[in-house]
Amino acid sequence: MIEISDVTFSYEKEPLIHQLNMNIAPGFNLLIGPTGCGKSTLLKIIAGLYPKYAGKLTGGIDLHGQKAAMMFQNAAEQFTMTTPREEIVFALENLQIKAKDYDLHIKKAVEFTKIADLLDQKISTLSGGQQQRVALAVLIAMDVDVFLLDEPFASCDPNTRHFLIKKLASLAETGRTILLSDHVLDDYEQICDQLYQFEGKTVKELSANEKNKLFTQNKQFHARSYSFVLPTGTPVFELNKTQIRQNRLLLKQNKLKIYGKTTLITGSNGVGKTSLFKAMTKMIPYKGNFTYLDNEIAKIKYHKYLSQVAQIFQKASDQFLTVTVKDEIELSKKDRNHFFTDEKIDEWLDKLQLKQHLDQVVYSLSGGQQKKLQILLMLMTKHNVLLIDEPLSGLDHDSIELVLQLMQECQEKLHQTFLIISHQIDELAQFCDYRLVFADQQLKYVEE
Amino acid sequence: MNPSLKFILAFIISLEISLKASLTTNLIVIVFALIYLLITRIRIKELILLIAVPFIAAFTIFATLFWFSPTPDAYYAWNLSTRVYVYTLTIACVTRNTTATDFARSLEQNLHLPSKFAYGVLAAINIIPRMKIAVKQIRAAAMMRGMYLSFWSPVLYFKSILVALNSADNLAQGMESHGYVEGQKRSTIVAIPLTKKYWLIFFTLLILVNISLFIFK
């Protein structure tokens, strides 16, 4: 049992969590709530990281002597060592596990998360989804009593997600406490014992009725069927005997034309989706031909090319160049398209609930707020092509609708090409015209 | 050899050679270091870089003392310029076949330095490749916003420092979330051996260098 009594927490003057009282029982506990409400903060408080590293706290948290470990929203930032195996060794040494028990711990973690093939690869070369699996593996190897997981599946493909949730459920049955935050409700209905919702600076435990209602809503939402069409017209990108490598061969494409409008790119974790974008922005090299409007990408001047083709990075903070939200907006205003007049920008800052954060340092925004700001900033630019890597991760349902509405309005006016990587097909199906599936080192347009 | 012993040996040799002038010893150490690097199959490209880059420093020192000095002294010029190679090549031997992780573990296990220090060193080393990628990404991100950042642009450094600070903070939290507690005892899963054989090699080499230092000029 985790007891939280009368906890009030604030980063600055205004408290983010106010007089929170809750008891978290062993089992599978799911924590939901809108972007920026304080889910990550609460998890870090329970993990004992706050107020040590940030903020002020009053009240008490009692874990009753249980050991807790946490997985961060941004898995990449959590590793001390270079490979998954070394990281697991590091964590086990911290817990003073004997060398003879090491095999047992690592075997369990590897089986649980299926990372046998990743163990000795450099973590920095793993994909976002693979890094999340490794981060979870470390926690499994540590075999703690309390698992604090902050959006652990945000970059995982649906199959991996389904598999890991089932595994975690079996772990919860052994008396461990799992507290997990997520925006996506899929796969949890049969599994979660308790559903907590952040509401007005405190957390409310939902009744069985409320719980059912939420899950039914979610089901109805996903019951909508979708279909895509095959593209026609003039292509924007053309691939001819193209190869992309990152540790291993990821793409081997004989011939492919990529068209304008909006295309959704899907594929399982580590298949090479982000690497494709990296090759398209000249961050990594490719072999063969890859042209943009009939010009070989490798031969176009870098700054000229990036003024036409830009990427919205998976990690929002990579996009920021200045300090405060206001500075970022001002920077983007300097070279913006005609859709974003001053009034339009104001309107959207308001809608995305960023207006009250204008003077805040961008890095101190919550994960979801950073994502919203990042997308707004990049839509303001004059690019013809935007490569968008997981635009919806970390966003709640309302924010997703807003972001999609903004992208749609923008595209209607400016006719940009959007290529979107995402695992959230249901949310994006309406918005996207075409769908490219990435599997077996090939990209292919499909209709379903 | 044990990473810490290697490091200490290289350190002592460098220090002694800095204090006592002996051109012969310098040359012996350089030859031995080169043989060691070749035996451990260093890539030729790396070896050439190791010789070419310090050449600028060595040549400058030699030129200053031999050509541009009012009292040219060939021995002194050779002695000081070969020292540059003693330093770089012995350090190359230390890093040869020793990963940063091994080195950190050795500092912790063999020298009993505080784990905070050992992993601090490791974090600092590990952050270098990350910063390289970060700088590349920052420049790309800037170009995507219509900004060209040259290598001396303050924005580039400002953002790099922010990234580094942010990673440092995250790293501290990440370590703690994986069970690390400052000052708490840790177990040893991957042991770094410190055998009698290593001590023997260590003292033999050290004594040989000292004998050479005092006998040869």
XYZ file of C-alpha atoms in Angstrom:
665
model
C 0.000 0.000 0.000
C 1.186 3.479 -0.851
C -0.256 6.190 1.370
C -0.317 9.757 0.177
C -1.554 12.167 2.789
C -2.296 15.813 2.326
C 0.288 16.329 -0.383
C 0.602 19.764 -1.926
C 3.267 20.283 -4.571
C 4.298 23.351 -6.515
C 7.079 24.196 -8.960
C 6.528 27.908 -8.602
C 3.887 29.786 -6.633
C 0.746 28.125 -7.932
C 0.411 24.546 -6.672
C 0.074 21.821 -9.316
C -1.202 19.265 -6.818
C -3.298 20.489 -3.915
C -4.095 18.554 -0.737
C -4.007 15.167 -2.350
C -5.033 12.175 -0.280
C -4.943 8.757 -1.835
C -4.112 5.155 -1.065
C -2.752 3.026 -3.850
C -3.263 -0.686 -3.348
C -1.200 -3.484 -4.893
C -2.443 -4.424 -8.350
C -2.783 -2.646 -11.653
C -3.481 1.063 -11.213
C -4.034 3.318 -14.181
C -3.660 7.082 -13.927
C -5.292 9.290 -16.536
C -5.821 12.989 -16.982
C -5.295 15.799 -19.478
C -1.894 16.931 -20.722
C 0.091 18.905 -18.142
C -2.166 18.053 -15.211
C 0.652 16.617 -13.110
C 0.743 12.887 -13.793
C 4.515 12.762 -14.314
C 5.004 14.999 -11.295
C 2.982 12.716 -9.044
C 4.930 9.666 -10.211
C 8.221 11.415 -9.548
C 7.017 12.419 -6.076
C 6.196 8.803 -5.267
C 9.561 7.730 -6.694
C 11.236 10.110 -4.239
C 12.785 12.260 -6.977
C 10.743 15.329 -6.148
C 11.116 17.600 -4.226
C 14.799 16.570 -4.191
C 15.328 17.629 -7.822
C 12.573 20.216 -8.251
C 9.658 21.940 -6.582
C 8.311 22.278 -3.061
C 6.279 19.683 -1.227
C 4.229 19.520 1.929
C 2.477 16.457 3.278
C 3.687 12.888 3.396
C 4.190 9.821 1.244
C 4.587 6.442 2.895
C 5.647 3.413 0.843
C 5.719 1.205 3.952
C 9.245 0.085 3.256
C 8.543 -1.059 -0.296
C 11.147 -0.467 -2.985
C 10.018 1.632 -5.908
C 11.509 2.242 -9.333
C 10.341 4.512 -12.084
C 10.357 4.590 -15.852
C 10.467 8.114 -17.306
C 8.265 9.487 -20.054
C 11.391 10.062 -22.098
C 13.134 6.722 -21.840
C 16.282 7.883 -23.628
C 17.150 10.242 -20.794
C 17.175 7.605 -18.132
C 20.230 5.552 -18.981
C 23.637 5.947 -17.342
C 25.402 3.239 -19.309
C 25.825 2.637 -23.032
C 24.132 -0.748 -23.526
C 21.020 -2.369 -22.004
C 23.099 -5.137 -20.403
C 25.422 -2.625 -18.707
C 22.457 -0.589 -17.504
C 20.864 -3.679 -15.961
C 24.170 -4.596 -14.276
C 24.432 -1.046 -12.944
C 20.911 -1.183 -11.487
C 21.442 -4.627 -9.951
C 24.726 -3.535 -8.364
C 22.903 -0.579 -6.861
C 20.482 -2.991 -5.244
C 23.444 -5.054 -3.996
C 22.384 -8.146 -5.926
C 25.047 -10.879 -5.786
C 26.895 -11.869 -8.961
C 25.501 -15.402 -8.806
C 21.910 -14.131 -8.978
C 22.616 -11.906 -11.945
C 21.751 -14.502 -14.593
C 18.358 -15.120 -13.090
C 17.465 -11.432 -12.989
C 18.607 -10.657 -16.495
C 16.936 -13.744 -17.940
C 13.641 -12.743 -16.394
C 13.909 -9.208 -17.749
C 14.863 -10.353 -21.229
C 11.988 -12.821 -21.443
C 9.514 -10.327 -20.083
C 10.316 -7.585 -22.564
C 11.785 -9.658 -25.434
C 14.983 -7.674 -25.718
C 17.466 -10.541 -26.205
C 18.579 -9.091 -29.538
C 19.005 -5.594 -28.113
C 21.058 -6.430 -25.000
C 24.478 -5.471 -26.357
C 23.525 -2.770 -28.816
C 24.216 0.852 -28.055
C 21.156 2.402 -26.446
C 21.605 5.615 -28.429
C 21.065 3.685 -31.676
C 17.819 2.013 -30.548
C 14.451 3.299 -31.706
C 12.088 5.125 -29.355
C 9.918 2.049 -28.860
C 12.907 -0.215 -28.266
C 14.283 2.197 -25.678
C 10.969 2.059 -23.841
C 11.157 -1.732 -23.792
C 14.701 -1.592 -22.434
C 13.675 0.910 -19.747
C 10.947 -1.484 -18.671
C 13.414 -4.394 -18.717
C 15.643 -2.592 -16.205
C 12.708 -2.277 -13.822
C 11.771 -5.927 -14.268
C 15.371 -6.982 -13.561
C 15.362 -4.837 -10.427
C 12.299 -6.761 -9.293
C 10.966 -3.925 -7.139
C 7.646 -3.821 -5.285
C 6.331 -0.654 -6.848
C 6.537 0.036 -10.583
C 5.977 3.657 -11.550
C 5.543 3.875 -15.311
C 5.113 7.205 -17.072
C 3.455 6.655 -20.449
C 5.569 3.560 -20.988
C 4.067 2.615 -24.340
C 3.897 6.020 -26.058
C 6.283 4.888 -28.809
C 5.360 1.190 -28.835
C 3.507 -0.420 -31.715
C 0.070 -1.929 -30.921
C 1.354 -5.527 -30.733
C 4.190 -4.721 -28.357
C 1.843 -2.604 -26.281
C -0.720 -5.382 -26.003
C 1.967 -7.908 -25.107
C 3.592 -5.755 -22.432
C 0.308 -4.776 -20.770
C -0.628 -8.442 -20.455
C 2.760 -9.217 -18.950
C 2.449 -6.348 -16.483
C -0.979 -7.607 -15.491
C 0.510 -10.971 -14.569
C 3.088 -9.127 -12.506
C 0.332 -7.198 -10.717
C -1.279 -10.485 -9.766
C 1.803 -11.429 -7.783
C 1.107 -8.611 -5.346
C 3.243 -5.890 -6.888
C 1.950 -2.371 -7.271
C 1.859 -0.984 -10.762
C 1.002 2.662 -11.224
C 0.928 3.618 -14.848
C -0.032 6.828 -16.614
C -1.378 6.768 -20.152
C -3.562 8.725 -22.564
C -4.599 5.709 -24.573
C -7.143 3.458 -22.894
C -6.873 0.454 -25.230
C -6.082 -2.942 -23.715
C -6.704 -1.860 -20.119
C -10.380 -2.693 -19.652
C -9.982 -6.266 -18.445
C -6.745 -5.549 -16.690
C -6.802 -2.440 -14.569
C -7.984 -2.845 -10.999
C -8.198 0.834 -10.214
C -8.624 3.802 -12.477
C -7.524 7.187 -11.163
C -8.299 10.463 -12.839
C -6.542 13.775 -12.287
C -9.140 16.462 -11.700
C -8.720 19.970 -10.332
C -5.263 19.529 -8.789
C -6.182 16.314 -7.080
C -6.796 12.690 -8.024
C -10.142 10.961 -7.999
C -10.703 7.234 -7.936
C -13.364 6.352 -10.512
C -16.285 4.127 -9.564
C -17.053 0.944 -11.507
C -19.774 2.806 -13.384
C -17.574 5.699 -14.387
C -14.878 3.272 -15.376
C -17.228 1.309 -17.623
C -18.470 4.480 -19.211
C -14.962 5.574 -20.123
C -14.042 2.221 -21.591
C -17.256 1.979 -23.604
C -16.631 5.442 -25.012
C -13.142 4.383 -25.952
C -14.433 1.246 -27.641
C -17.005 3.169 -29.671
C -14.289 5.512 -30.746
C -12.169 2.660 -32.020
C -15.091 0.825 -33.600
C -15.141 3.381 -36.390
C -13.759 1.790 -39.503
C -11.370 3.546 -41.765
C -9.997 3.196 -45.249
C -7.453 4.960 -47.370
C -7.056 5.453 -51.096
C -4.057 4.752 -53.269
C -2.293 7.970 -54.270
C -2.175 9.506 -57.738
C -0.727 12.693 -59.223
C 2.817 13.962 -59.233
C 5.117 12.469 -56.632
C 7.094 14.573 -54.160
C 9.769 12.022 -53.302
C 11.043 9.176 -55.419
C 13.088 6.205 -54.281
C 15.073 4.033 -56.619
C 17.136 1.126 -55.268
C 17.392 3.000 -51.986
C 19.026 1.545 -48.899
C 19.115 2.941 -45.383
C 21.225 1.423 -42.608
C 21.451 2.095 -38.907
C 23.319 -0.784 -37.224
C 21.562 -3.075 -39.688
C 19.788 -2.759 -43.004
C 16.438 -1.035 -42.419
C 15.181 -0.121 -45.870
C 15.779 -1.814 -49.189
C 13.370 -0.234 -51.615
C 13.421 -0.938 -55.288
C 11.039 1.714 -56.554
C 8.601 3.937 -54.727
C 6.943 7.264 -55.326
C 5.806 9.230 -52.289
C 2.973 11.646 -53.005
C 1.695 14.868 -51.486
C -1.280 15.529 -49.207
C -1.198 13.605 -45.930
C 0.304 10.162 -45.554
C 0.320 8.061 -42.424
C 3.363 5.836 -41.984
C 2.940 2.859 -39.686
C 5.128 -0.081 -38.760
C 6.339 -1.960 -35.726
C 9.004 -0.725 -33.303
C 12.515 -0.496 -34.638
C 11.497 -1.146 -38.230
C 13.165 2.108 -39.276
C 10.470 4.777 -39.435
C 12.453 7.493 -37.674
C 15.605 6.492 -39.572
C 13.692 7.049 -42.816
C 12.966 10.603 -41.671
C 16.601 11.033 -40.656
C 17.697 10.028 -44.146
C 15.123 12.413 -45.593
C 16.595 15.298 -43.573
C 20.177 14.300 -44.378
C 20.962 13.419 -40.757
C 22.087 9.954 -41.873
C 23.290 8.851 -45.329
C 21.468 6.551 -47.761
C 22.543 4.460 -50.714
C 20.939 4.500 -54.146
C 18.642 7.280 -55.312
C 16.294 9.324 -53.188
C 14.981 12.413 -54.899
C 12.918 15.383 -53.793
C 11.058 16.988 -56.713
C 13.467 15.259 -59.119
C 16.590 16.493 -57.305
C 18.863 14.017 -55.546
C 18.544 14.807 -51.824
C 22.244 14.174 -51.122
C 23.172 16.801 -53.693
C 20.837 19.629 -52.658
C 22.441 22.326 -50.467
C 21.595 21.543 -46.866
C 20.085 24.855 -45.780
C 18.193 25.223 -49.024
C 16.735 21.740 -48.654
C 15.810 22.208 -44.996
C 14.000 25.422 -45.878
C 11.598 23.252 -47.887
C 11.549 19.977 -46.009
C 11.470 19.973 -42.207
C 10.961 17.449 -39.494
C 8.863 17.629 -36.359
C 11.025 15.558 -34.032
C 9.806 12.725 -31.823
C 11.266 14.487 -28.798
C 9.725 17.950 -28.668
C 12.574 19.650 -26.811
C 14.953 18.892 -29.708
C 13.040 21.466 -31.715
C 13.473 24.371 -29.313
C 16.217 26.929 -29.837
C 15.526 29.660 -27.297
C 14.427 29.887 -23.688
C 10.814 30.876 -23.150
C 7.618 30.031 -25.001
C 7.374 33.650 -26.087
C 10.913 33.648 -27.536
C 10.131 30.518 -29.531
C 6.958 32.064 -30.951
C 8.839 35.255 -31.843
C 11.524 33.248 -33.613
C 8.988 31.380 -35.712
C 7.110 34.630 -36.442
C 10.165 36.011 -38.249
C 9.790 33.614 -41.145
C 6.194 32.436 -41.148
C 3.606 31.551 -43.761
C 0.592 33.734 -44.527
C -1.885 31.499 -42.686
C -0.461 32.487 -39.322
C -1.345 36.124 -38.818
C -0.750 37.592 -35.372
C -4.426 37.063 -34.558
C -4.305 33.467 -35.718
C -1.266 32.733 -33.557
C -2.946 34.324 -30.548
C -6.115 32.361 -31.167
C -4.229 29.068 -31.298
C -2.024 29.797 -28.306
C -5.249 30.297 -26.435
C -6.912 27.170 -27.790
C -3.885 25.007 -27.052
C -3.792 26.472 -23.530
C -0.292 27.787 -23.960
C -1.137 31.449 -23.477
C -0.763 31.351 -19.699
C 2.673 29.758 -20.138
C 4.180 32.424 -22.423
C 6.895 33.444 -19.962
C 7.713 29.910 -18.926
C 10.984 28.198 -19.870
C 10.142 25.708 -22.629
C 11.991 22.846 -20.930
C 9.846 23.192 -17.824
C 6.606 22.631 -19.743
C 4.988 19.217 -19.393
C 5.588 16.623 -22.118
C 2.217 17.274 -23.743
C 2.547 21.059 -23.609
C 5.949 20.833 -25.275
C 4.450 18.710 -28.036
C 1.622 21.209 -28.698
C 4.025 24.140 -28.798
C 6.418 22.251 -31.057
C 3.728 21.457 -33.610
C 2.460 25.044 -33.610
C 5.984 26.391 -34.138
C 6.686 24.109 -37.064
C 3.323 24.691 -38.744
C 4.133 28.412 -38.746
C 7.134 27.866 -41.042
C 7.079 28.043 -44.840
C 7.972 24.430 -45.570
C 6.429 22.455 -48.419
C 6.967 19.151 -46.683
C 6.682 18.378 -42.989
C 7.923 15.032 -41.685
C 6.022 14.544 -38.464
C 7.285 11.934 -35.996
C 4.653 10.812 -33.499
C 2.709 14.067 -33.155
C 0.132 12.629 -30.764
C 2.256 10.940 -28.126
C 1.706 12.481 -24.720
C -1.462 14.291 -25.803
C -4.888 13.792 -24.265
C -7.994 13.321 -26.369
C -8.962 17.019 -26.523
C -5.456 18.109 -27.388
C -5.314 15.547 -30.188
C -8.498 16.942 -31.729
C -7.161 20.479 -31.492
C -3.805 19.627 -32.988
C -5.422 17.769 -35.869
C -7.814 20.659 -36.463
C -4.886 23.055 -36.602
C -2.990 20.849 -39.028
C -6.055 20.526 -41.224
C -6.797 24.260 -41.328
C -3.197 24.950 -42.100
C -3.023 22.431 -44.907
C -6.251 23.615 -46.526
C -4.696 27.030 -46.901
C -1.126 26.089 -47.769
C -1.350 22.610 -49.345
C 1.743 21.268 -47.658
C 2.723 17.612 -47.762
C 2.519 15.876 -44.414
C 4.191 12.540 -43.731
C 3.168 11.347 -40.293
C 4.658 8.504 -38.266
C 2.245 7.272 -35.634
C 0.891 4.170 -33.962
C -2.435 5.875 -33.276
C -4.183 4.938 -36.503
C -7.709 5.392 -35.169
C -7.069 8.998 -34.244
C -5.367 9.817 -37.533
C -7.358 7.768 -40.049
C -9.897 10.551 -40.655
C -7.202 13.111 -41.207
C -4.826 11.164 -43.452
C -5.395 10.551 -47.157
C -2.924 7.742 -47.723
C -1.245 5.093 -45.666
C 2.246 3.689 -46.096
C 3.099 0.501 -44.247
C 6.725 -0.088 -43.339
C 7.567 -3.775 -42.948
C 10.284 -6.179 -44.066
C 12.552 -3.354 -45.227
C 9.888 -2.107 -47.644
C 7.396 0.725 -47.783
C 4.075 0.089 -49.434
C 0.857 2.076 -49.938
C -2.234 0.248 -48.680
C -5.972 0.914 -48.711
C -6.865 -0.288 -45.260
C 46.298 -5.090 -17.855
C 44.050 -3.602 -15.227
C 42.707 -0.200 -16.374
C 43.566 1.646 -13.151
C 47.104 0.206 -13.036
C 47.622 1.148 -16.659
C 46.467 4.652 -15.905
C 48.683 5.038 -12.842
C 51.689 3.658 -14.706
C 51.201 6.081 -17.589
C 50.738 8.896 -15.093
C 53.926 8.136 -13.139
C 55.998 7.679 -16.294
C 54.755 10.966 -17.717
C 55.450 12.753 -14.460
C 58.960 11.356 -14.100
C 59.843 12.134 -17.671
C 58.639 15.682 -17.167
C 60.986 16.108 -14.199
C 64.097 14.299 -15.405
C 65.474 14.772 -18.882
C 66.483 11.588 -20.670
C 66.098 11.431 -24.416
C 66.934 7.710 -24.530
C 64.171 6.887 -22.058
C 61.725 8.950 -24.069
C 62.611 7.007 -27.176
C 62.444 3.644 -25.388
C 58.989 4.463 -23.989
C 57.819 5.618 -27.426
C 59.076 2.426 -29.096
C 57.499 0.238 -26.425
C 54.207 2.096 -26.665
C 54.197 1.722 -30.451
C 54.934 -2.003 -30.173
C 52.124 -2.391 -27.645
C 49.695 -0.535 -29.899
C 50.680 -2.678 -32.873
C 50.411 -5.949 -30.928
C 46.921 -4.990 -29.806
C 46.112 -4.443 -33.483
C 45.383 -0.768 -33.585
C 43.883 0.355 -36.882
C 46.498 1.929 -39.139
C 44.334 4.999 -39.628
C 44.133 5.566 -35.886
C 47.890 5.096 -35.547
C 48.611 7.624 -38.275
C 46.310 10.130 -36.569
C 48.051 9.467 -33.251
C 51.379 10.307 -34.833
C 50.268 13.121 -37.121
C 48.206 15.237 -34.718
C 50.852 15.617 -31.948
C 53.426 16.319 -34.652
C 52.223 19.920 -34.817
C 52.960 20.417 -31.126
C 56.226 18.480 -31.230
C 57.440 20.366 -34.288
C 56.583 23.747 -32.777
C 58.551 22.949 -29.632
C 61.493 21.687 -31.643
C 61.484 24.738 -33.911
C 61.327 27.133 -30.982
C 64.216 25.566 -29.139
C 66.432 24.747 -32.090
C 65.934 27.410 -34.724
C 64.504 30.349 -32.880
C 66.348 30.147 -29.611
C 69.318 32.488 -28.981
C 71.192 29.476 -27.544
C 70.158 26.511 -29.709
C 70.413 23.188 -27.907
C 69.744 20.129 -30.063
C 69.513 17.699 -27.155
C 67.073 19.855 -25.253
C 64.939 20.416 -28.372
C 64.742 16.698 -29.145
C 64.060 15.856 -25.529
C 61.133 18.242 -25.138
C 59.564 17.472 -28.502
C 59.698 13.695 -27.956
C 57.975 14.197 -24.606
C 54.830 15.178 -26.493
C 54.812 11.693 -28.006
C 55.486 10.041 -24.661
C 52.361 11.673 -23.255
C 50.052 10.979 -26.176
C 51.240 7.423 -26.851
C 51.148 6.271 -23.230
C 47.622 7.637 -22.894
C 46.744 5.849 -26.138
C 48.012 2.637 -24.517
C 45.794 3.275 -21.493
C 42.654 3.711 -23.581
C 43.550 0.811 -25.875
C 41.165 -2.141 -25.282
C 39.724 -0.435 -22.217
C 36.181 0.879 -22.457
C 35.052 3.826 -20.415
C 32.794 1.466 -18.486
C 35.711 -0.828 -17.561
C 37.697 2.176 -16.453
C 34.868 3.471 -14.253
C 34.369 0.010 -12.739
C 38.084 -0.281 -12.082
C 38.202 3.115 -10.373
C 35.365 1.986 -8.138
C 36.508 -1.583 -7.432
C 40.311 -1.421 -7.477
C 41.044 2.107 -6.348
C 37.986 2.286 -4.104
C 37.117 5.736 -5.298
C 33.574 6.852 -4.401
C 31.098 5.422 -6.924
C 29.801 8.945 -7.437
C 33.187 9.913 -8.835
C 33.555 6.788 -10.969
C 30.142 7.133 -12.581
C 30.572 10.866 -12.851
C 33.646 10.266 -15.015
C 31.721 7.695 -17.015
C 28.795 10.040 -17.553
C 31.160 12.739 -18.735
C 32.710 10.364 -21.275
C 29.369 8.993 -22.408
C 27.986 12.444 -22.992
C 30.549 13.248 -25.715
C 28.974 11.204 -28.549
C 25.558 12.404 -27.417
C 26.692 16.005 -27.651
C 28.046 15.395 -31.140
C 24.641 14.164 -32.270
C 22.975 16.994 -30.360
C 25.068 19.655 -32.115
C 24.212 18.171 -35.509
C 20.556 18.110 -34.600
C 20.569 21.652 -33.215
C 22.034 22.952 -36.474
C 19.412 21.076 -38.480
C 16.624 22.285 -36.192
C 17.862 25.849 -36.635
C 17.973 25.575 -40.424
C 14.412 24.281 -40.336
C 13.477 27.542 -38.636
C 15.376 29.688 -41.125
C 18.422 30.202 -38.928
C 21.937 29.319 -40.012
C 24.155 28.497 -37.048
C 27.892 28.585 -37.726
C 30.281 26.772 -35.424
C 30.993 29.982 -33.532
C 27.368 30.985 -33.155
C 26.393 31.787 -29.547
C 22.947 30.236 -30.059
C 24.572 26.887 -30.874
C 26.616 26.943 -27.670
C 23.774 28.231 -25.578
C 21.485 25.453 -26.717
C 24.274 22.842 -26.384
C 24.869 23.931 -22.800
C 21.138 23.722 -22.132
C 21.076 20.201 -23.577
C 24.081 19.228 -21.453
C 22.575 20.706 -18.276
C 19.304 19.022 -19.003
C 21.010 15.659 -19.594
C 23.029 16.044 -16.395
C 19.870 16.656 -14.396
C 18.065 13.776 -16.088
C 21.048 11.518 -15.568
C 21.103 12.192 -11.836
C 17.389 11.413 -11.652
C 17.811 8.415 -13.936
C 20.560 6.938 -11.755
C 18.479 7.407 -8.654
C 15.408 5.872 -10.284
C 17.521 2.814 -11.042
C 18.335 2.369 -7.389
C 21.513 4.374 -7.079
C 21.951 5.992 -3.673
C 24.960 8.182 -3.078
C 27.333 6.692 -0.539
C 25.469 3.403 -0.309
C 27.353 0.132 -0.737
C 27.054 -1.530 -4.140
C 27.660 -5.133 -5.071
C 30.006 -6.261 -7.843
C 28.579 -8.229 -10.737
C 31.211 -7.558 -13.364
C 34.525 -7.797 -11.538
C 37.659 -6.116 -12.856
C 40.542 -8.411 -11.862
C 43.655 -7.024 -10.229
C 45.979 -10.031 -10.149
C 49.578 -10.522 -8.967
C 50.611 -10.798 -12.600
C 49.365 -7.268 -13.249
C 51.267 -5.939 -10.230
C 54.386 -7.712 -11.453
C 54.132 -6.136 -14.909
C 53.419 -2.773 -13.314
C 56.513 -2.773 -11.087
C 58.781 -4.303 -13.709
C 57.924 -1.581 -16.216
C 58.196 1.127 -13.614
C 61.627 -0.038 -12.417
C 62.904 -0.399 -15.993
C 61.845 3.150 -16.812
C 63.520 4.435 -13.665
C 66.763 2.593 -14.337
C 66.803 3.960 -17.863
C 66.054 7.459 -16.587
C 69.040 7.466 -14.261
C 71.538 5.651 -16.478
C 70.959 7.156 -19.900
C 71.094 10.749 -20.716
